[in-house]
Amino acid sequence: MASNASNIVFDDIFTIEDIDKEGKKFDRVSRLYARSKNYDMHLTLDYNVELFPLQKDQSFALALASSLVKGGAPAGAGGEDEEKDKDVWRPDGKGKRGLEEDYDYVMYGKVYKFDGGTAEMVTVYASFGGLLMSLYGSFRHMTSMVLGDPVYLLMRK
């Protein structure tokens, strides 16, 4: 799991169990169903197949982050420049390299629903401009995700 000093709120390695099991609805978008290796999480995700082609039984790393700034905010820091750069989409604009440099596919969206289900298991739903994600598993691995918060989804093979 991610540390407190990082902007990454969730990360794991997933293996694709199925793609478009209800049939393909759009030309450039597919829906994958995957299971994580470390935390036994279930992921359903819409993604652009032209930008990031994936196959069944393939593994990929997925991270969810609150910001693309690497390392999070330094402890005790808080100046005017940091406040101004807090929500910068491309932090490399001033020579900084962000988390997006380490991944192949990045989407920006918002957590729009948090379903409690049972006491232990929860589902987090996020929308990335109409491409949807649901992440189901133990609430312990998703404590840093907050309803209404912006989220970056980062993937690499």
PDB file of C-alpha atoms in Angstrom:
ATOM      1  CA  MET A   1       0.000   0.000   0.000  1.00  0.00           C
ATOM      2  CA  ALA A   2       1.060   3.601  -0.389  1.00  0.00           C
ATOM      3  CA  SER A   3       2.809   5.541   2.349  1.00  0.00           C
ATOM      4  CA  ASN A   4       1.465   8.694   3.970  1.00  0.00           C
ATOM      5  CA  ALA A   5       4.174  10.830   2.337  1.00  0.00           C
ATOM      6  CA  SER A   6       2.947   9.897  -1.136  1.00  0.00           C
ATOM      7  CA  ASN A   7       0.070  11.145  -3.254  1.00  0.00           C
ATOM      8  CA  ILE A   8      -0.659   7.535  -4.276  1.00  0.00           C
ATOM      9  CA  VAL A   9      -3.771   6.391  -2.408  1.00  0.00           C
ATOM     10  CA  PHE A  10      -3.891   2.864  -3.876  1.00  0.00           C
ATOM     11  CA  ASP A  11      -1.572   0.685  -5.955  1.00  0.00           C
ATOM     12  CA  ASP A  12      -1.456  -2.985  -6.893  1.00  0.00           C
ATOM     13  CA  ILE A  13      -0.771  -5.365  -9.761  1.00  0.00           C
ATOM     14  CA  PHE A  14      -3.842  -6.718 -11.556  1.00  0.00           C
ATOM     15  CA  THR A  15      -4.338  -9.679 -13.887  1.00  0.00           C
ATOM     16  CA  ILE A  16      -7.065  -9.367 -16.504  1.00  0.00           C
ATOM     17  CA  GLU A  17      -9.717 -12.080 -16.163  1.00  0.00           C
ATOM     18  CA  ASP A  18     -11.940 -10.926 -19.022  1.00  0.00           C
ATOM     19  CA  ILE A  19     -12.463  -8.092 -21.520  1.00  0.00           C
ATOM     20  CA  ASP A  20     -15.894  -7.023 -22.862  1.00  0.00           C
ATOM     21  CA  LYS A  21     -17.744 -10.035 -21.426  1.00  0.00           C
ATOM     22  CA  GLU A  22     -21.102  -8.323 -22.089  1.00  0.00           C
ATOM     23  CA  GLY A  23     -20.073  -7.506 -25.662  1.00  0.00           C
ATOM     24  CA  LYS A  24     -18.257  -4.552 -27.157  1.00  0.00           C
ATOM     25  CA  LYS A  25     -20.389  -1.393 -27.131  1.00  0.00           C
ATOM     26  CA  PHE A  26     -17.912   1.189 -28.479  1.00  0.00           C
ATOM     27  CA  ASP A  27     -15.186   1.076 -31.140  1.00  0.00           C
ATOM     28  CA  ARG A  28     -12.334   2.523 -29.089  1.00  0.00           C
ATOM     29  CA  VAL A  29     -13.390   1.612 -25.555  1.00  0.00           C
ATOM     30  CA  SER A  30     -13.338  -1.758 -23.824  1.00  0.00           C
ATOM     31  CA  ARG A  31     -14.278  -2.829 -20.312  1.00  0.00           C
ATOM     32  CA  LEU A  32     -11.814  -5.023 -18.461  1.00  0.00           C
ATOM     33  CA  TYR A  33     -12.406  -7.214 -15.427  1.00  0.00           C
ATOM     34  CA  ALA A  34      -9.324  -7.859 -13.318  1.00  0.00           C
ATOM     35  CA  ARG A  35      -8.242  -9.203  -9.946  1.00  0.00           C
ATOM     36  CA  SER A  36      -5.326  -7.882  -7.905  1.00  0.00           C
ATOM     37  CA  LYS A  37      -2.433 -10.060  -6.798  1.00  0.00           C
ATOM     38  CA  ASN A  38      -1.661  -8.536  -3.398  1.00  0.00           C
ATOM     39  CA  TYR A  39      -4.930  -7.259  -1.915  1.00  0.00           C
ATOM     40  CA  ASP A  40      -7.541  -9.528  -3.566  1.00  0.00           C
ATOM     41  CA  MET A  41      -9.370  -6.547  -5.080  1.00  0.00           C
ATOM     42  CA  HIS A  42     -11.747  -6.732  -8.046  1.00  0.00           C
ATOM     43  CA  LEU A  43     -11.492  -4.050 -10.733  1.00  0.00           C
ATOM     44  CA  THR A  44     -13.875  -3.168 -13.547  1.00  0.00           C
ATOM     45  CA  LEU A  45     -12.488  -0.451 -15.796  1.00  0.00           C
ATOM     46  CA  ASP A  46     -13.365   1.223 -19.092  1.00  0.00           C
ATOM     47  CA  TYR A  47     -10.259   2.195 -21.066  1.00  0.00           C
ATOM     48  CA  ASN A  48      -9.206   3.353 -24.533  1.00  0.00           C
ATOM     49  CA  VAL A  49      -7.969   0.302 -26.486  1.00  0.00           C
ATOM     50  CA  GLU A  50      -6.160   2.410 -29.097  1.00  0.00           C
ATOM     51  CA  LEU A  51      -4.044   4.207 -26.500  1.00  0.00           C
ATOM     52  CA  PHE A  52      -3.467   1.243 -24.171  1.00  0.00           C
ATOM     53  CA  PRO A  53      -4.121  -2.178 -25.774  1.00  0.00           C
ATOM     54  CA  LEU A  54      -4.495  -5.043 -23.296  1.00  0.00           C
ATOM     55  CA  GLN A  55      -5.164  -8.795 -23.598  1.00  0.00           C
ATOM     56  CA  LYS A  56      -6.869 -11.369 -21.378  1.00  0.00           C
ATOM     57  CA  ASP A  57      -4.502 -12.901 -18.751  1.00  0.00           C
ATOM     58  CA  GLN A  58      -2.123  -9.930 -19.076  1.00  0.00           C
ATOM     59  CA  SER A  59      -0.880  -8.208 -15.904  1.00  0.00           C
ATOM     60  CA  PHE A  60      -0.573  -4.472 -15.340  1.00  0.00           C
ATOM     61  CA  ALA A  61       0.239  -2.114 -12.490  1.00  0.00           C
ATOM     62  CA  LEU A  62      -2.503   0.286 -11.454  1.00  0.00           C
ATOM     63  CA  ALA A  63      -2.171   3.248  -9.114  1.00  0.00           C
ATOM     64  CA  LEU A  64      -4.723   5.795  -7.941  1.00  0.00           C
ATOM     65  CA  ALA A  65      -3.294   9.144  -6.889  1.00  0.00           C
ATOM     66  CA  SER A  66      -4.670  12.375  -5.462  1.00  0.00           C
ATOM     67  CA  SER A  67      -2.075  14.412  -7.369  1.00  0.00           C
ATOM     68  CA  LEU A  68       0.625  13.833  -9.986  1.00  0.00           C
ATOM     69  CA  VAL A  69       3.293  15.503  -7.823  1.00  0.00           C
ATOM     70  CA  LYS A  70       5.906  12.930  -6.779  1.00  0.00           C
ATOM     71  CA  GLY A  71       6.528  12.365  -3.086  1.00  0.00           C
ATOM     72  CA  GLY A  72       3.613  14.354  -1.742  1.00  0.00           C
ATOM     73  CA  ALA A  73       3.953  17.617   0.148  1.00  0.00           C
ATOM     74  CA  PRO A  74       7.002  17.926   2.401  1.00  0.00           C
ATOM     75  CA  ALA A  75       6.197  17.926   6.109  1.00  0.00           C
ATOM     76  CA  GLY A  76       5.828  21.378   7.600  1.00  0.00           C
ATOM     77  CA  ALA A  77       6.051  23.059   4.207  1.00  0.00           C
ATOM     78  CA  GLY A  78       3.410  25.390   3.024  1.00  0.00           C
ATOM     79  CA  GLY A  79       4.382  28.470   1.058  1.00  0.00           C
ATOM     80  CA  GLU A  80       2.585  30.438  -1.554  1.00  0.00           C
ATOM     81  CA  ASP A  81       4.334  28.590  -4.431  1.00  0.00           C
ATOM     82  CA  GLU A  82       3.288  25.190  -3.093  1.00  0.00           C
ATOM     83  CA  GLU A  83      -0.327  26.290  -2.703  1.00  0.00           C
ATOM     84  CA  LYS A  84      -0.286  27.633  -6.262  1.00  0.00           C
ATOM     85  CA  ASP A  85       1.199  24.343  -7.621  1.00  0.00           C
ATOM     86  CA  LYS A  86      -1.090  22.100  -5.559  1.00  0.00           C
ATOM     87  CA  ASP A  87      -3.538  21.307  -8.364  1.00  0.00           C
ATOM     88  CA  VAL A  88      -1.234  21.646 -11.369  1.00  0.00           C
ATOM     89  CA  TRP A  89      -2.118  18.985 -13.929  1.00  0.00           C
ATOM     90  CA  ARG A  90       1.366  18.876 -15.479  1.00  0.00           C
ATOM     91  CA  PRO A  91       3.865  19.532 -12.692  1.00  0.00           C
ATOM     92  CA  ASP A  92       6.746  19.185 -15.182  1.00  0.00           C
ATOM     93  CA  GLY A  93       5.835  22.643 -16.527  1.00  0.00           C
ATOM     94  CA  LYS A  94       8.486  24.115 -14.199  1.00  0.00           C
ATOM     95  CA  GLY A  95      11.065  21.391 -14.767  1.00  0.00           C
ATOM     96  CA  LYS A  96       9.433  19.016 -12.282  1.00  0.00           C
ATOM     97  CA  ARG A  97       8.676  15.468 -13.356  1.00  0.00           C
ATOM     98  CA  GLY A  98       5.459  14.008 -12.011  1.00  0.00           C
ATOM     99  CA  LEU A  99       4.054  10.537 -11.499  1.00  0.00           C
ATOM    100  CA  GLU A 100       2.752  10.503 -15.093  1.00  0.00           C
ATOM    101  CA  GLU A 101       6.343  10.046 -16.313  1.00  0.00           C
ATOM    102  CA  ASP A 102       6.460   6.566 -14.724  1.00  0.00           C
ATOM    103  CA  TYR A 103       3.240   5.266 -16.324  1.00  0.00           C
ATOM    104  CA  ASP A 104       1.961   4.528 -19.835  1.00  0.00           C
ATOM    105  CA  TYR A 105      -1.725   5.467 -19.442  1.00  0.00           C
ATOM    106  CA  VAL A 106      -3.152   8.231 -17.233  1.00  0.00           C
ATOM    107  CA  MET A 107      -6.755   9.379 -16.689  1.00  0.00           C
ATOM    108  CA  TYR A 108      -8.169  12.158 -14.497  1.00  0.00           C
ATOM    109  CA  GLY A 109     -11.549  11.792 -12.834  1.00  0.00           C
ATOM    110  CA  LYS A 110     -13.616  11.970  -9.696  1.00  0.00           C
ATOM    111  CA  VAL A 111     -14.804   9.507  -7.058  1.00  0.00           C
ATOM    112  CA  TYR A 112     -18.592   9.729  -7.389  1.00  0.00           C
ATOM    113  CA  LYS A 113     -19.876   6.862  -5.233  1.00  0.00           C
ATOM    114  CA  PHE A 114     -18.706   4.880  -2.237  1.00  0.00           C
ATOM    115  CA  ASP A 115     -20.813   1.768  -1.563  1.00  0.00           C
ATOM    116  CA  GLY A 116     -20.429   0.291   1.913  1.00  0.00           C
ATOM    117  CA  GLY A 117     -21.802  -3.165   1.063  1.00  0.00           C
ATOM    118  CA  THR A 118     -20.781  -5.251   4.074  1.00  0.00           C
ATOM    119  CA  ALA A 119     -18.787  -3.943   7.008  1.00  0.00           C
ATOM    120  CA  GLU A 120     -15.498  -5.257   5.601  1.00  0.00           C
ATOM    121  CA  MET A 121     -16.008  -5.043   1.817  1.00  0.00           C
ATOM    122  CA  VAL A 122     -16.657  -1.795  -0.073  1.00  0.00           C
ATOM    123  CA  THR A 123     -16.857  -0.600  -3.676  1.00  0.00           C
ATOM    124  CA  VAL A 124     -15.423   2.695  -4.868  1.00  0.00           C
ATOM    125  CA  TYR A 125     -16.769   4.128  -8.132  1.00  0.00           C
ATOM    126  CA  ALA A 126     -14.958   6.762 -10.197  1.00  0.00           C
ATOM    127  CA  SER A 127     -15.664   8.409 -13.536  1.00  0.00           C
ATOM    128  CA  PHE A 128     -12.936   9.538 -15.908  1.00  0.00           C
ATOM    129  CA  GLY A 129     -14.818  11.672 -18.415  1.00  0.00           C
ATOM    130  CA  GLY A 130     -17.410   8.927 -18.924  1.00  0.00           C
ATOM    131  CA  LEU A 131     -15.001   6.002 -18.666  1.00  0.00           C
ATOM    132  CA  LEU A 132     -16.021   4.245 -15.467  1.00  0.00           C
ATOM    133  CA  MET A 133     -14.146   2.326 -12.793  1.00  0.00           C
ATOM    134  CA  SER A 134     -15.329   0.220  -9.886  1.00  0.00           C
ATOM    135  CA  LEU A 135     -12.895  -1.161  -7.334  1.00  0.00           C
ATOM    136  CA  TYR A 136     -14.243  -3.749  -4.885  1.00  0.00           C
ATOM    137  CA  GLY A 137     -12.426  -5.127  -1.860  1.00  0.00           C
ATOM    138  CA  SER A 138     -11.487  -4.579   1.755  1.00  0.00           C
ATOM    139  CA  PHE A 139     -12.064  -1.055   3.066  1.00  0.00           C
ATOM    140  CA  ARG A 140      -8.604  -1.165   4.677  1.00  0.00           C
ATOM    141  CA  HIS A 141      -6.943  -0.717   1.290  1.00  0.00           C
ATOM    142  CA  MET A 142      -9.173   2.199   0.260  1.00  0.00           C
ATOM    143  CA  THR A 143      -9.245   4.386   3.375  1.00  0.00           C
ATOM    144  CA  SER A 144      -7.532   7.299   1.585  1.00  0.00           C
ATOM    145  CA  MET A 145     -10.220   7.566  -1.096  1.00  0.00           C
ATOM    146  CA  VAL A 146     -12.852  10.196  -0.369  1.00  0.00           C
ATOM    147  CA  LEU A 147     -16.196  10.743  -2.063  1.00  0.00           C
ATOM    148  CA  GLY A 148     -16.065  13.763  -4.387  1.00  0.00           C
ATOM    149  CA  ASP A 149     -12.276  13.942  -4.479  1.00  0.00           C
ATOM    150  CA  PRO A 150     -10.416  14.153  -7.786  1.00  0.00           C
ATOM    151  CA  VAL A 151      -8.338  11.077  -8.631  1.00  0.00           C
ATOM    152  CA  TYR A 152      -5.684  10.185 -11.192  1.00  0.00           C
ATOM    153  CA  LEU A 153      -5.648   6.632 -12.533  1.00  0.00           C
ATOM    154  CA  LEU A 154      -2.184   5.539 -13.696  1.00  0.00           C
ATOM    155  CA  MET A 155      -1.425   2.260 -15.489  1.00  0.00           C
ATOM    156  CA  ARG A 156       1.658   0.533 -16.885  1.00  0.00           C
ATOM    157  CA  LYS A 157       2.345  -2.920 -18.265  1.00  0.00           C
TER     158      LYS A 157
END
